[in-house]
Amino acid sequence: PDRVVFVEDEDTHVGTCSTPKGLYDAMRAAPLVLKMVVPMEARLALLVEDYSGDAARNFSIDGCGWKERMVASITNLTKRLGGAATQEAINALEAGDMKKVARILITYYDKLYDKHVANANGTGSGKGTRAGTIITADIAHDCLSLNSEAVAEILVAHTENFFTAVAAEADRKTAGIGK
């Protein structure tokens, strides 16, 4: 390709925000999908910071504070999480145990993401197989935090290897035509 663009593979909506249709269609048609496998402790640390760090806690929407938004978000997942897990997550939130909240929610989201990445239309209940190649990018299992430069190097290396292999295959096919 002329240019490689890295984007997080999201659904048609993220919370209350919609992914533009053209972007979503381009993501679903991508020739390469890198599925990052990151150690659980590093993922939990990142989620705790993203969802309960100062930036998250100091952001309000329509006068709703952080905790109210968190409880509402968790409550919205009751149908999928189940009543017991929802209540456990809310109790952990009230107790200030954000790592436990993250661990409960990540169990649900991991199953959903695995289905989303692999199927043709990108939904958790979708059917078919995605057109592009899915490559697992293993991030060091001994890291407790994510170093964005190191992760980027891993992703770029996987991307370069993929497109080098695609070009080599195209060259082999072209050479075979001339025989």
Coordinates of C-alpha atoms in Angstrom, one line a residue:
P1 CA 0.0 0.0 0.0
D2 CA 1.0 3.6 -0.4
R3 CA 0.4 4.3 3.2
V4 CA -0.4 2.3 6.3
V5 CA -2.8 3.7 8.8
F6 CA -3.2 2.2 12.3
V7 CA -6.6 2.5 13.9
E8 CA -8.3 0.7 16.8
D9 CA -10.8 -1.7 15.4
E10 CA -14.0 -0.5 16.9
D11 CA -17.7 -1.3 16.4
T12 CA -20.1 1.1 14.5
H13 CA -20.3 3.0 17.8
V14 CA -18.2 3.5 20.9
G15 CA -20.4 4.4 23.8
T16 CA -22.6 7.2 22.5
C17 CA -20.3 8.1 19.6
S18 CA -20.7 6.7 16.1
T19 CA -17.9 5.6 13.9
P20 CA -18.2 7.3 10.5
K21 CA -19.5 4.8 8.0
G22 CA -16.7 5.3 5.5
L23 CA -14.1 4.7 8.2
Y24 CA -15.9 1.7 9.5
D25 CA -16.2 0.2 6.0
A26 CA -12.5 0.8 5.4
M27 CA -11.6 -0.9 8.7
R28 CA -13.7 -4.0 7.9
A29 CA -12.0 -4.2 4.4
A30 CA -8.5 -3.8 5.7
P31 CA -6.0 -6.3 4.3
L32 CA -4.3 -6.7 7.7
V33 CA -5.7 -6.8 11.3
L34 CA -3.2 -6.9 14.1
K35 CA -4.7 -8.4 17.2
M36 CA -2.6 -7.3 20.2
V37 CA -2.2 -9.8 23.0
V38 CA -1.2 -7.8 26.1
P39 CA -0.5 -9.2 29.6
M40 CA -3.5 -8.9 31.8
E41 CA -1.8 -6.8 34.5
A42 CA -0.7 -4.2 32.0
R43 CA -4.2 -4.1 30.5
L44 CA -5.8 -3.7 33.9
A45 CA -3.3 -0.9 34.8
L46 CA -4.1 0.9 31.6
L47 CA -7.9 0.6 32.0
V48 CA -7.7 1.8 35.6
E49 CA -5.8 4.9 34.6
D50 CA -8.0 5.6 31.6
Y51 CA -11.3 5.2 33.4
S52 CA -10.5 6.3 36.9
G53 CA -7.4 8.5 36.6
D54 CA -7.6 12.3 37.2
A55 CA -8.5 13.1 33.6
A56 CA -11.6 10.8 33.8
R57 CA -12.6 11.9 37.3
N58 CA -12.4 15.6 36.5
F59 CA -14.5 15.3 33.3
S60 CA -18.2 15.9 33.6
I61 CA -21.0 15.7 31.1
D62 CA -24.3 17.6 31.6
G63 CA -23.5 18.0 35.2
C64 CA -23.1 14.2 35.8
G65 CA -20.0 13.3 37.7
W66 CA -17.5 10.5 37.1
K67 CA -19.1 8.0 39.5
E68 CA -22.6 8.5 38.2
R69 CA -21.4 8.0 34.7
M70 CA -19.5 4.8 35.7
V71 CA -22.5 3.3 37.5
A72 CA -24.8 4.2 34.6
S73 CA -22.3 2.6 32.1
I74 CA -22.0 -0.6 34.1
T75 CA -25.7 -0.8 34.7
N76 CA -26.2 -0.5 30.9
L77 CA -24.4 -3.8 30.6
T78 CA -26.7 -5.7 32.9
K79 CA -28.3 -7.7 30.1
R80 CA -24.9 -8.9 28.9
L81 CA -23.0 -9.1 32.1
G82 CA -25.8 -10.6 34.2
G83 CA -27.2 -9.2 37.4
A84 CA -24.6 -10.7 39.7
A85 CA -21.6 -9.5 37.8
T86 CA -23.1 -6.1 37.3
Q87 CA -23.8 -5.8 41.0
E88 CA -20.3 -7.0 41.8
A89 CA -18.8 -4.4 39.5
I90 CA -20.9 -1.6 41.0
N91 CA -20.0 -2.8 44.6
A92 CA -16.3 -2.8 43.6
L93 CA -16.7 0.7 42.1
E94 CA -18.3 2.0 45.3
A95 CA -15.5 0.4 47.4
G96 CA -12.9 2.1 45.1
D97 CA -11.5 -1.2 43.8
M98 CA -11.1 -0.1 40.2
K99 CA -8.9 -3.0 39.3
K100 CA -11.7 -5.4 40.2
V101 CA -14.1 -3.4 38.2
A102 CA -11.8 -3.6 35.2
R103 CA -11.2 -7.3 35.7
I104 CA -15.0 -8.0 35.7
L105 CA -15.6 -5.9 32.6
I106 CA -12.6 -7.1 30.6
T107 CA -14.0 -10.7 30.8
Y108 CA -17.1 -9.6 29.0
Y109 CA -15.3 -7.3 26.5
D110 CA -12.7 -9.9 25.6
K111 CA -15.3 -12.4 24.4
L112 CA -17.0 -9.6 22.4
Y113 CA -13.8 -8.3 20.9
D114 CA -12.7 -11.8 19.8
K115 CA -16.0 -12.2 17.9
H116 CA -15.9 -8.7 16.5
V117 CA -12.3 -9.0 15.1
A118 CA -13.0 -12.3 13.3
N119 CA -16.4 -12.0 11.7
A120 CA -17.4 -10.4 8.4
N121 CA -19.6 -7.6 9.6
G122 CA -17.8 -6.7 12.9
T123 CA -20.5 -7.4 15.4
G124 CA -20.3 -9.6 18.4
S125 CA -23.1 -11.8 17.0
G126 CA -22.0 -11.4 13.3
K127 CA -21.4 -14.2 10.9
G128 CA -18.9 -15.0 8.2
T129 CA -15.1 -14.5 8.2
R130 CA -13.3 -11.2 7.9
A131 CA -11.7 -10.6 4.5
G132 CA -8.3 -9.5 5.8
T133 CA -5.5 -11.5 7.4
I134 CA -5.5 -11.5 11.2
I135 CA -2.1 -11.6 12.9
T136 CA -1.6 -11.9 16.6
A137 CA 1.0 -9.4 17.9
D138 CA 2.3 -10.7 21.2
I139 CA 3.4 -7.9 23.5
A140 CA 6.0 -9.0 26.1
H141 CA 4.4 -11.1 28.8
D142 CA 6.7 -9.8 31.5
C143 CA 5.8 -6.2 31.2
L144 CA 3.5 -4.6 33.8
S145 CA 2.9 -1.4 31.8
L146 CA 2.7 -0.6 28.2
N147 CA 5.5 1.3 26.6
S148 CA 3.9 2.9 23.5
E149 CA 7.2 3.1 21.5
A150 CA 8.0 -0.6 22.1
V151 CA 4.4 -1.6 21.2
A152 CA 4.6 0.6 18.0
E153 CA 7.9 -1.1 17.0
I154 CA 6.2 -4.6 17.4
L155 CA 3.2 -3.5 15.3
V156 CA 5.3 -1.9 12.6
A157 CA 7.5 -5.0 12.4
H158 CA 4.5 -7.3 12.0
T159 CA 3.0 -4.9 9.3
E160 CA 6.3 -4.8 7.4
N161 CA 6.7 -8.6 7.5
F162 CA 3.1 -9.0 6.2
F163 CA 3.4 -6.6 3.3
T164 CA 6.8 -8.0 2.4
A165 CA 5.3 -11.5 2.2
V166 CA 2.4 -10.2 0.1
A167 CA 4.8 -8.5 -2.3
A168 CA 6.9 -11.6 -2.5
E169 CA 3.9 -13.8 -3.3
A170 CA 2.8 -11.3 -6.0
D171 CA 6.3 -11.5 -7.5
R172 CA 6.2 -15.4 -7.5
K173 CA 2.8 -15.3 -9.3
T174 CA 4.1 -12.8 -11.8
A175 CA 7.2 -14.9 -12.5
G176 CA 5.0 -18.0 -12.8
I177 CA 2.9 -16.4 -15.5
G178 CA 6.0 -15.9 -17.8
K179 CA 7.0 -19.7 -17.7

